[in-house]
Amino acid sequence: MGYYWMYYAATLFMAYAVRNPWACGVALAFFAVRRWLPDPVVLFRTLSRVGALKLQAELNSANVVVRKQLGLAYLDLLRPRAALRYLDEARARQAREPEIAYLRGVALLRLHDDEGALRAFGEALGIDPEKGEPFSAESVRAGASAYSRYGDAYLSAATALERLGRLPQAEEALAMGVSCNSSALEPLLRLASVRKKQGDAKGARAAIEEARHTWAQLPPFMRRKQLAWGIRTIGLWLFAR
């Protein structure tokens, strides 16, 4: 049946809303604040786990895995401050774990602590941004892991760098994000945007063209996953011609 149930649900909702206009208002309100609300499926699945994980964390103060899982659960619930509490506890016990550093960076980024987030992402990737090391392959310290979480660490670092106005470094981070996941459209379109902000129109067009070519090569199931980015790619490509 797939997603076809949504057509039936929409039809039934419209029939109901004709007699109950307030239902439309509630639906529109949820739509307006959707970016601040956790996915309902994730919400119910995660809430059922949090209680058990917290109990395990209280029983064993040295359990790093549970604290990492709690941090991830609270990030799913859009509660970065609660996530950071458990991730900080995990980091105190396992300071060199890249996944913990990355998750801390995500929490700090959501709390708009961009400098702190940048340090955390650098820690995950083996880069020291405080020393001016760029987020590029050449700057990764010898002996550091090849952790990148499929490019997410570089994309998140680029977000922090953009907020801080450090566009050349953001461009380097996005270029690394492209190399880590060649089938993703987001890093290419963000790379085009950062280049455009720096006055590099030619480079921006090249990134958009690469995104269009990538979109054309994607299999159907990957297109469905990136539909919004695909629509944006085609729009930018048409506008840049």
Short mmCIF file of N, CA and C in Angstrom, two decimals, residues 21-201:
data_model
loop_
_atom_site.label_atom_id
_atom_site.label_comp_id
_atom_site.label_asym_id
_atom_site.label_seq_id
_atom_site.Cartn_x
_atom_site.Cartn_y
_atom_site.Cartn_z
N PRO A 21 -14.59 23.29 10.95
CA PRO A 21 -13.48 24.14 10.46
C PRO A 21 -12.32 24.27 11.43
N TRP A 22 -12.60 24.14 12.73
CA TRP A 22 -11.52 24.28 13.71
C TRP A 22 -10.44 23.22 13.51
N ALA A 23 -10.84 22.06 12.94
CA ALA A 23 -9.86 21.00 12.70
C ALA A 23 -8.79 21.47 11.72
N CYS A 24 -9.21 22.28 10.73
CA CYS A 24 -8.24 22.83 9.78
C CYS A 24 -7.25 23.75 10.49
N GLY A 25 -7.78 24.54 11.43
CA GLY A 25 -6.91 25.45 12.17
C GLY A 25 -5.86 24.71 12.97
N VAL A 26 -6.26 23.62 13.62
CA VAL A 26 -5.31 22.83 14.40
C VAL A 26 -4.25 22.22 13.48
N ALA A 27 -4.70 21.68 12.34
CA ALA A 27 -3.76 21.08 11.39
C ALA A 27 -2.77 22.12 10.87
N LEU A 28 -3.26 23.31 10.56
CA LEU A 28 -2.38 24.37 10.07
C LEU A 28 -1.39 24.82 11.13
N ALA A 29 -1.85 24.83 12.39
CA ALA A 29 -0.96 25.21 13.49
C ALA A 29 0.18 24.21 13.62
N PHE A 30 -0.16 22.91 13.56
CA PHE A 30 0.88 21.88 13.62
C PHE A 30 1.84 22.01 12.44
N PHE A 31 1.31 22.33 11.26
CA PHE A 31 2.16 22.49 10.08
C PHE A 31 3.12 23.66 10.27
N ALA A 32 2.65 24.75 10.89
CA ALA A 32 3.47 25.94 11.06
C ALA A 32 4.64 25.71 12.02
N VAL A 33 4.43 24.85 13.03
CA VAL A 33 5.47 24.65 14.05
C VAL A 33 6.15 23.30 13.88
N ARG A 34 6.01 22.66 12.71
CA ARG A 34 6.51 21.29 12.53
C ARG A 34 8.02 21.18 12.74
N ARG A 35 8.77 22.24 12.41
CA ARG A 35 10.23 22.14 12.53
C ARG A 35 10.69 22.09 13.99
N TRP A 36 9.82 22.53 14.91
CA TRP A 36 10.17 22.50 16.34
C TRP A 36 9.57 21.29 17.05
N LEU A 37 8.84 20.46 16.33
CA LEU A 37 8.21 19.28 16.92
C LEU A 37 8.92 18.03 16.44
N PRO A 38 9.16 17.07 17.34
CA PRO A 38 9.78 15.81 16.91
C PRO A 38 8.82 15.00 16.07
N ASP A 39 9.38 14.16 15.22
CA ASP A 39 8.58 13.24 14.43
C ASP A 39 7.72 12.40 15.38
N PRO A 40 6.39 12.31 15.16
CA PRO A 40 5.54 11.58 16.11
C PRO A 40 5.92 10.12 16.27
N VAL A 41 6.36 9.47 15.17
CA VAL A 41 6.79 8.07 15.27
C VAL A 41 8.03 7.97 16.16
N VAL A 42 8.99 8.88 15.91
CA VAL A 42 10.21 8.92 16.73
C VAL A 42 9.87 9.24 18.17
N LEU A 43 8.92 10.15 18.37
CA LEU A 43 8.53 10.57 19.72
C LEU A 43 8.06 9.39 20.55
N PHE A 44 7.10 8.63 20.05
CA PHE A 44 6.55 7.51 20.84
C PHE A 44 7.56 6.39 20.98
N ARG A 45 8.37 6.15 19.94
CA ARG A 45 9.37 5.10 20.02
C ARG A 45 10.45 5.45 21.03
N THR A 46 10.85 6.73 21.06
CA THR A 46 11.95 7.16 21.92
C THR A 46 11.52 7.29 23.37
N LEU A 47 10.31 7.81 23.61
CA LEU A 47 9.84 7.98 24.98
C LEU A 47 9.78 6.65 25.71
N SER A 48 9.47 5.59 24.98
CA SER A 48 9.38 4.28 25.62
C SER A 48 10.75 3.76 26.05
N ARG A 49 11.83 4.31 25.43
CA ARG A 49 13.18 3.86 25.74
C ARG A 49 13.87 4.71 26.79
N VAL A 50 13.49 5.98 26.86
CA VAL A 50 14.22 6.91 27.71
C VAL A 50 14.20 6.49 29.17
N GLY A 51 13.02 6.08 29.66
CA GLY A 51 12.90 5.69 31.07
C GLY A 51 13.84 4.55 31.42
N ALA A 52 13.87 3.53 30.58
CA ALA A 52 14.75 2.38 30.85
C ALA A 52 16.22 2.77 30.77
N LEU A 53 16.57 3.63 29.82
CA LEU A 53 17.95 4.07 29.69
C LEU A 53 18.40 4.91 30.89
N LYS A 54 17.51 5.77 31.38
CA LYS A 54 17.85 6.60 32.55
C LYS A 54 18.08 5.74 33.78
N LEU A 55 17.27 4.69 33.92
CA LEU A 55 17.44 3.78 35.05
C LEU A 55 18.79 3.09 34.97
N GLN A 56 19.18 2.65 33.78
CA GLN A 56 20.49 2.01 33.60
C GLN A 56 21.62 2.98 33.89
N ALA A 57 21.44 4.24 33.49
CA ALA A 57 22.47 5.25 33.73
C ALA A 57 22.65 5.51 35.22
N GLU A 58 21.54 5.50 35.97
CA GLU A 58 21.61 5.72 37.42
C GLU A 58 22.25 4.54 38.13
N LEU A 59 22.00 3.33 37.62
CA LEU A 59 22.54 2.13 38.27
C LEU A 59 24.02 1.95 38.01
N ASN A 60 24.50 2.46 36.87
CA ASN A 60 25.91 2.27 36.51
C ASN A 60 26.48 3.60 36.02
N SER A 61 27.21 4.28 36.86
CA SER A 61 27.74 5.60 36.53
C SER A 61 28.84 5.55 35.47
N ALA A 62 29.36 4.34 35.19
CA ALA A 62 30.44 4.21 34.21
C ALA A 62 29.94 3.72 32.85
N ASN A 63 28.64 3.61 32.68
CA ASN A 63 28.09 3.08 31.44
C ASN A 63 28.05 4.18 30.37
N VAL A 64 29.07 4.20 29.53
CA VAL A 64 29.18 5.22 28.49
C VAL A 64 28.17 5.00 27.38
N VAL A 65 27.95 3.74 27.02
CA VAL A 65 27.03 3.41 25.91
C VAL A 65 25.63 3.92 26.19
N VAL A 66 25.15 3.71 27.41
CA VAL A 66 23.80 4.16 27.77
C VAL A 66 23.72 5.68 27.72
N ARG A 67 24.75 6.35 28.18
CA ARG A 67 24.73 7.82 28.16
C ARG A 67 24.75 8.35 26.73
N LYS A 68 25.47 7.68 25.86
CA LYS A 68 25.48 8.07 24.45
C LYS A 68 24.09 7.84 23.84
N GLN A 69 23.46 6.72 24.17
CA GLN A 69 22.12 6.43 23.67
C GLN A 69 21.11 7.44 24.20
N LEU A 70 21.27 7.84 25.44
CA LEU A 70 20.37 8.86 26.00
C LEU A 70 20.56 10.20 25.29
N GLY A 71 21.80 10.54 25.02
CA GLY A 71 22.06 11.78 24.28
C GLY A 71 21.40 11.76 22.92
N LEU A 72 21.51 10.64 22.22
CA LEU A 72 20.90 10.51 20.91
C LEU A 72 19.38 10.56 21.01
N ALA A 73 18.82 9.93 22.04
CA ALA A 73 17.37 9.93 22.24
C ALA A 73 16.85 11.34 22.48
N TYR A 74 17.54 12.10 23.31
CA TYR A 74 17.08 13.47 23.58
C TYR A 74 17.27 14.39 22.37
N LEU A 75 18.26 14.10 21.54
CA LEU A 75 18.38 14.86 20.29
C LEU A 75 17.20 14.57 19.38
N ASP A 76 16.77 13.30 19.33
CA ASP A 76 15.59 12.93 18.54
C ASP A 76 14.34 13.63 19.07
N LEU A 77 14.30 13.86 20.38
CA LEU A 77 13.16 14.53 21.00
C LEU A 77 13.28 16.05 20.96
N LEU A 78 14.32 16.55 20.28
CA LEU A 78 14.59 17.99 20.16
C LEU A 78 14.79 18.64 21.53
N ARG A 79 15.52 17.95 22.39
CA ARG A 79 15.87 18.48 23.71
C ARG A 79 17.40 18.48 23.84
N PRO A 80 18.06 19.41 23.16
CA PRO A 80 19.53 19.39 23.11
C PRO A 80 20.20 19.61 24.47
N ARG A 81 19.57 20.38 25.35
CA ARG A 81 20.19 20.64 26.65
C ARG A 81 20.24 19.36 27.50
N ALA A 82 19.15 18.59 27.47
CA ALA A 82 19.14 17.31 28.18
C ALA A 82 20.13 16.35 27.54
N ALA A 83 20.20 16.35 26.22
CA ALA A 83 21.15 15.49 25.52
C ALA A 83 22.58 15.82 25.92
N LEU A 84 22.88 17.11 26.00
CA LEU A 84 24.25 17.54 26.30
C LEU A 84 24.68 17.08 27.69
N ARG A 85 23.74 17.04 28.62
CA ARG A 85 24.07 16.59 29.98
C ARG A 85 24.65 15.17 29.95
N TYR A 86 23.98 14.27 29.27
CA TYR A 86 24.44 12.87 29.22
C TYR A 86 25.66 12.71 28.33
N LEU A 87 25.73 13.49 27.28
CA LEU A 87 26.89 13.40 26.39
C LEU A 87 28.15 13.93 27.07
N ASP A 88 27.99 14.96 27.90
CA ASP A 88 29.14 15.46 28.67
C ASP A 88 29.62 14.41 29.66
N GLU A 89 28.67 13.69 30.28
CA GLU A 89 29.05 12.62 31.20
C GLU A 89 29.79 11.51 30.45
N ALA A 90 29.32 11.19 29.25
CA ALA A 90 29.98 10.16 28.45
C ALA A 90 31.37 10.61 28.04
N ARG A 91 31.50 11.87 27.68
CA ARG A 91 32.81 12.40 27.25
C ARG A 91 33.81 12.39 28.40
N ALA A 92 33.33 12.64 29.62
CA ALA A 92 34.22 12.65 30.78
C ALA A 92 34.82 11.26 31.00
N ARG A 93 34.11 10.22 30.56
CA ARG A 93 34.58 8.85 30.77
C ARG A 93 35.29 8.29 29.53
N GLN A 94 34.99 8.85 28.36
CA GLN A 94 35.60 8.36 27.12
C GLN A 94 35.86 9.56 26.21
N ALA A 95 36.96 10.26 26.50
CA ALA A 95 37.20 11.57 25.90
C ALA A 95 37.50 11.52 24.40
N ARG A 96 37.97 10.41 23.88
CA ARG A 96 38.42 10.36 22.49
C ARG A 96 37.43 9.65 21.56
N GLU A 97 36.20 9.52 21.97
CA GLU A 97 35.20 8.83 21.15
C GLU A 97 34.60 9.81 20.13
N PRO A 98 34.84 9.62 18.82
CA PRO A 98 34.37 10.57 17.80
C PRO A 98 32.86 10.73 17.76
N GLU A 99 32.11 9.64 17.98
CA GLU A 99 30.65 9.72 17.92
C GLU A 99 30.10 10.61 19.02
N ILE A 100 30.68 10.51 20.21
CA ILE A 100 30.25 11.36 21.32
C ILE A 100 30.54 12.82 21.00
N ALA A 101 31.72 13.08 20.44
CA ALA A 101 32.08 14.45 20.07
C ALA A 101 31.11 15.00 19.03
N TYR A 102 30.78 14.18 18.04
CA TYR A 102 29.84 14.62 17.00
C TYR A 102 28.47 14.95 17.59
N LEU A 103 27.95 14.06 18.42
CA LEU A 103 26.63 14.29 19.01
C LEU A 103 26.63 15.53 19.92
N ARG A 104 27.74 15.74 20.63
CA ARG A 104 27.86 16.97 21.44
C ARG A 104 27.81 18.20 20.52
N GLY A 105 28.48 18.10 19.38
CA GLY A 105 28.46 19.21 18.43
C GLY A 105 27.06 19.52 17.94
N VAL A 106 26.27 18.46 17.66
CA VAL A 106 24.89 18.67 17.21
C VAL A 106 24.08 19.37 18.29
N ALA A 107 24.24 18.91 19.54
CA ALA A 107 23.51 19.53 20.65
C ALA A 107 23.90 21.00 20.81
N LEU A 108 25.20 21.29 20.77
CA LEU A 108 25.67 22.67 20.93
C LEU A 108 25.21 23.54 19.76
N LEU A 109 25.17 22.98 18.57
CA LEU A 109 24.71 23.72 17.40
C LEU A 109 23.25 24.11 17.56
N ARG A 110 22.45 23.21 18.08
CA ARG A 110 21.02 23.50 18.30
C ARG A 110 20.81 24.51 19.42
N LEU A 111 21.79 24.59 20.31
CA LEU A 111 21.73 25.59 21.38
C LEU A 111 22.37 26.91 20.95
N HIS A 112 22.79 26.99 19.69
CA HIS A 112 23.42 28.17 19.09
C HIS A 112 24.74 28.54 19.76
N ASP A 113 25.41 27.55 20.33
CA ASP A 113 26.79 27.74 20.79
C ASP A 113 27.69 27.31 19.64
N ASP A 114 27.85 28.18 18.65
CA ASP A 114 28.53 27.81 17.42
C ASP A 114 30.02 27.54 17.62
N GLU A 115 30.67 28.31 18.47
CA GLU A 115 32.09 28.07 18.74
C GLU A 115 32.28 26.72 19.42
N GLY A 116 31.44 26.44 20.41
CA GLY A 116 31.53 25.15 21.09
C GLY A 116 31.24 23.99 20.15
N ALA A 117 30.25 24.17 19.29
CA ALA A 117 29.91 23.13 18.32
C ALA A 117 31.07 22.88 17.37
N LEU A 118 31.72 23.94 16.94
CA LEU A 118 32.84 23.82 16.00
C LEU A 118 33.98 23.04 16.64
N ARG A 119 34.26 23.33 17.91
CA ARG A 119 35.31 22.58 18.61
C ARG A 119 34.96 21.10 18.71
N ALA A 120 33.68 20.82 18.97
CA ALA A 120 33.24 19.43 19.10
C ALA A 120 33.35 18.69 17.77
N PHE A 121 32.94 19.32 16.68
CA PHE A 121 33.05 18.68 15.37
C PHE A 121 34.52 18.48 14.99
N GLY A 122 35.35 19.46 15.33
CA GLY A 122 36.78 19.31 15.08
C GLY A 122 37.37 18.15 15.86
N GLU A 123 36.91 17.99 17.11
CA GLU A 123 37.36 16.88 17.94
C GLU A 123 36.95 15.54 17.31
N ALA A 124 35.74 15.49 16.74
CA ALA A 124 35.26 14.26 16.11
C ALA A 124 36.09 13.91 14.88
N LEU A 125 36.51 14.93 14.14
CA LEU A 125 37.18 14.71 12.86
C LEU A 125 38.70 14.69 12.96
N GLY A 126 39.23 15.08 14.12
CA GLY A 126 40.68 15.15 14.25
C GLY A 126 41.25 16.45 13.72
N ILE A 127 40.52 17.55 13.92
CA ILE A 127 40.91 18.88 13.43
C ILE A 127 40.83 19.85 14.60
N ASP A 128 41.74 20.78 14.66
CA ASP A 128 41.71 21.80 15.71
C ASP A 128 41.39 23.16 15.09
N PRO A 129 40.10 23.54 15.04
CA PRO A 129 39.75 24.83 14.42
C PRO A 129 40.28 26.03 15.18
N GLU A 130 40.60 25.87 16.46
CA GLU A 130 41.12 26.99 17.25
C GLU A 130 42.53 27.37 16.79
N LYS A 131 43.23 26.43 16.14
CA LYS A 131 44.56 26.73 15.61
C LYS A 131 44.50 27.13 14.14
N GLY A 132 43.27 27.30 13.65
CA GLY A 132 43.10 27.71 12.26
C GLY A 132 43.17 26.58 11.27
N GLU A 133 43.14 25.33 11.77
CA GLU A 133 43.19 24.18 10.85
C GLU A 133 41.89 24.11 10.06
N PRO A 134 41.96 24.05 8.74
CA PRO A 134 40.74 24.00 7.93
C PRO A 134 40.09 22.62 7.97
N PHE A 135 38.80 22.59 7.67
CA PHE A 135 38.07 21.33 7.64
C PHE A 135 38.27 20.68 6.27
N SER A 136 39.48 20.21 6.04
CA SER A 136 39.82 19.57 4.77
C SER A 136 40.61 18.30 5.06
N ALA A 137 40.75 17.46 4.02
CA ALA A 137 41.44 16.18 4.20
C ALA A 137 42.88 16.39 4.66
N GLU A 138 43.53 17.45 4.17
CA GLU A 138 44.94 17.68 4.48
C GLU A 138 45.16 18.05 5.96
N SER A 139 44.12 18.57 6.60
CA SER A 139 44.29 19.06 7.97
C SER A 139 44.03 18.00 9.02
N VAL A 140 43.47 16.84 8.65
CA VAL A 140 43.18 15.80 9.62
C VAL A 140 44.50 15.27 10.19
N ARG A 141 44.61 15.28 11.51
CA ARG A 141 45.86 14.92 12.16
C ARG A 141 46.19 13.45 11.93
N ALA A 142 47.46 13.15 11.85
CA ALA A 142 47.93 11.77 11.67
C ALA A 142 47.47 10.92 12.85
N GLY A 143 46.96 9.75 12.56
CA GLY A 143 46.50 8.85 13.62
C GLY A 143 45.06 9.05 14.00
N ALA A 144 44.41 10.11 13.50
CA ALA A 144 43.01 10.34 13.81
C ALA A 144 42.14 9.39 13.00
N SER A 145 40.94 9.11 13.51
CA SER A 145 40.06 8.20 12.78
C SER A 145 39.49 8.90 11.56
N ALA A 146 39.01 8.09 10.63
CA ALA A 146 38.41 8.64 9.40
C ALA A 146 36.93 8.92 9.60
N TYR A 147 36.56 9.17 10.84
CA TYR A 147 35.15 9.40 11.17
C TYR A 147 34.61 10.62 10.43
N SER A 148 33.46 10.47 9.80
CA SER A 148 32.79 11.63 9.20
C SER A 148 31.28 11.50 9.27
N ARG A 149 30.80 10.32 9.68
CA ARG A 149 29.35 10.03 9.77
C ARG A 149 28.68 10.34 8.43
N TYR A 150 29.25 9.78 7.38
CA TYR A 150 28.75 9.95 6.02
C TYR A 150 28.70 11.42 5.60
N GLY A 151 29.63 12.21 6.12
CA GLY A 151 29.70 13.61 5.76
C GLY A 151 28.93 14.53 6.67
N ASP A 152 28.09 13.99 7.57
CA ASP A 152 27.27 14.84 8.44
C ASP A 152 28.12 15.73 9.34
N ALA A 153 29.25 15.21 9.79
CA ALA A 153 30.10 16.02 10.67
C ALA A 153 30.62 17.25 9.93
N TYR A 154 30.98 17.09 8.65
CA TYR A 154 31.46 18.22 7.86
C TYR A 154 30.32 19.21 7.57
N LEU A 155 29.14 18.68 7.27
CA LEU A 155 27.99 19.57 6.99
C LEU A 155 27.62 20.38 8.23
N SER A 156 27.63 19.72 9.38
CA SER A 156 27.29 20.42 10.62
C SER A 156 28.36 21.46 10.97
N ALA A 157 29.62 21.10 10.74
CA ALA A 157 30.70 22.07 10.98
C ALA A 157 30.54 23.27 10.05
N ALA A 158 30.13 23.01 8.80
CA ALA A 158 29.91 24.11 7.85
C ALA A 158 28.80 25.04 8.32
N THR A 159 27.76 24.48 8.94
CA THR A 159 26.68 25.31 9.48
C THR A 159 27.22 26.26 10.55
N ALA A 160 28.03 25.72 11.46
CA ALA A 160 28.63 26.57 12.50
C ALA A 160 29.53 27.63 11.89
N LEU A 161 30.33 27.25 10.90
CA LEU A 161 31.25 28.20 10.26
C LEU A 161 30.49 29.29 9.51
N GLU A 162 29.38 28.94 8.86
CA GLU A 162 28.57 29.94 8.18
C GLU A 162 27.99 30.94 9.17
N ARG A 163 27.50 30.44 10.28
CA ARG A 163 26.93 31.33 11.31
C ARG A 163 27.99 32.28 11.84
N LEU A 164 29.23 31.79 11.92
CA LEU A 164 30.32 32.61 12.44
C LEU A 164 30.93 33.51 11.37
N GLY A 165 30.43 33.41 10.14
CA GLY A 165 30.92 34.25 9.06
C GLY A 165 32.25 33.81 8.48
N ARG A 166 32.65 32.57 8.73
CA ARG A 166 33.94 32.06 8.25
C ARG A 166 33.67 31.25 6.97
N LEU A 167 33.33 31.96 5.91
CA LEU A 167 32.87 31.32 4.68
C LEU A 167 33.92 30.49 3.96
N PRO A 168 35.19 30.94 3.87
CA PRO A 168 36.19 30.08 3.20
C PRO A 168 36.32 28.71 3.87
N GLN A 169 36.30 28.69 5.21
CA GLN A 169 36.39 27.41 5.92
C GLN A 169 35.11 26.60 5.73
N ALA A 170 33.97 27.29 5.69
CA ALA A 170 32.71 26.59 5.44
C ALA A 170 32.74 25.93 4.07
N GLU A 171 33.31 26.61 3.08
CA GLU A 171 33.42 26.04 1.74
C GLU A 171 34.27 24.77 1.76
N GLU A 172 35.39 24.80 2.51
CA GLU A 172 36.24 23.62 2.61
C GLU A 172 35.49 22.45 3.26
N ALA A 173 34.73 22.77 4.32
CA ALA A 173 33.99 21.72 5.01
C ALA A 173 32.92 21.12 4.10
N LEU A 174 32.25 21.96 3.33
CA LEU A 174 31.21 21.46 2.42
C LEU A 174 31.82 20.63 1.29
N ALA A 175 32.98 21.03 0.81
CA ALA A 175 33.66 20.25 -0.21
C ALA A 175 34.01 18.86 0.32
N MET A 176 34.40 18.77 1.59
CA MET A 176 34.66 17.48 2.21
C MET A 176 33.36 16.69 2.35
N GLY A 177 32.27 17.39 2.67
CA GLY A 177 30.97 16.73 2.77
C GLY A 177 30.56 16.11 1.45
N VAL A 178 30.86 16.81 0.35
CA VAL A 178 30.57 16.28 -1.00
C VAL A 178 31.38 15.01 -1.25
N SER A 179 32.66 15.03 -0.89
CA SER A 179 33.52 13.87 -1.15
C SER A 179 33.13 12.67 -0.30
N CYS A 180 32.54 12.92 0.87
CA CYS A 180 32.14 11.81 1.76
C CYS A 180 30.86 11.14 1.29
N ASN A 181 30.00 11.87 0.61
CA ASN A 181 28.72 11.30 0.17
C ASN A 181 28.39 11.88 -1.20
N SER A 182 28.86 11.21 -2.23
CA SER A 182 28.73 11.73 -3.59
C SER A 182 27.31 11.68 -4.13
N SER A 183 26.40 11.01 -3.44
CA SER A 183 25.02 10.93 -3.91
C SER A 183 24.10 11.93 -3.20
N ALA A 184 24.64 12.75 -2.31
CA ALA A 184 23.84 13.72 -1.56
C ALA A 184 23.81 15.06 -2.28
N LEU A 185 22.63 15.67 -2.34
CA LEU A 185 22.46 16.96 -3.01
C LEU A 185 22.69 18.14 -2.07
N GLU A 186 22.39 17.96 -0.79
CA GLU A 186 22.49 19.07 0.17
C GLU A 186 23.87 19.73 0.18
N PRO A 187 24.97 18.96 0.33
CA PRO A 187 26.28 19.63 0.38
C PRO A 187 26.61 20.40 -0.90
N LEU A 188 26.16 19.91 -2.05
CA LEU A 188 26.43 20.60 -3.31
C LEU A 188 25.69 21.92 -3.39
N LEU A 189 24.41 21.92 -3.00
CA LEU A 189 23.63 23.16 -3.07
C LEU A 189 24.10 24.17 -2.02
N ARG A 190 24.48 23.67 -0.86
CA ARG A 190 25.03 24.58 0.16
C ARG A 190 26.39 25.12 -0.28
N LEU A 191 27.17 24.29 -0.96
CA LEU A 191 28.45 24.74 -1.49
C LEU A 191 28.23 25.85 -2.51
N ALA A 192 27.22 25.69 -3.36
CA ALA A 192 26.89 26.74 -4.34
C ALA A 192 26.52 28.04 -3.64
N SER A 193 25.73 27.94 -2.56
CA SER A 193 25.31 29.13 -1.83
C SER A 193 26.48 29.86 -1.19
N VAL A 194 27.40 29.09 -0.57
CA VAL A 194 28.57 29.69 0.09
C VAL A 194 29.48 30.35 -0.94
N ARG A 195 29.66 29.70 -2.08
CA ARG A 195 30.49 30.30 -3.14
C ARG A 195 29.85 31.58 -3.67
N LYS A 196 28.55 31.57 -3.81
CA LYS A 196 27.86 32.77 -4.29
C LYS A 196 28.03 33.93 -3.32
N LYS A 197 27.96 33.64 -2.02
CA LYS A 197 28.14 34.68 -1.00
C LYS A 197 29.53 35.28 -1.06
N GLN A 198 30.50 34.50 -1.53
CA GLN A 198 31.88 34.98 -1.63
C GLN A 198 32.18 35.60 -3.00
N GLY A 199 31.15 35.70 -3.84
CA GLY A 199 31.34 36.31 -5.15
C GLY A 199 31.86 35.38 -6.22
N ASP A 200 31.86 34.08 -5.95
CA ASP A 200 32.36 33.10 -6.92
C ASP A 200 31.17 32.54 -7.70
N ALA A 201 30.66 33.31 -8.66
CA ALA A 201 29.49 32.90 -9.43
C ALA A 201 29.77 31.66 -10.26
#
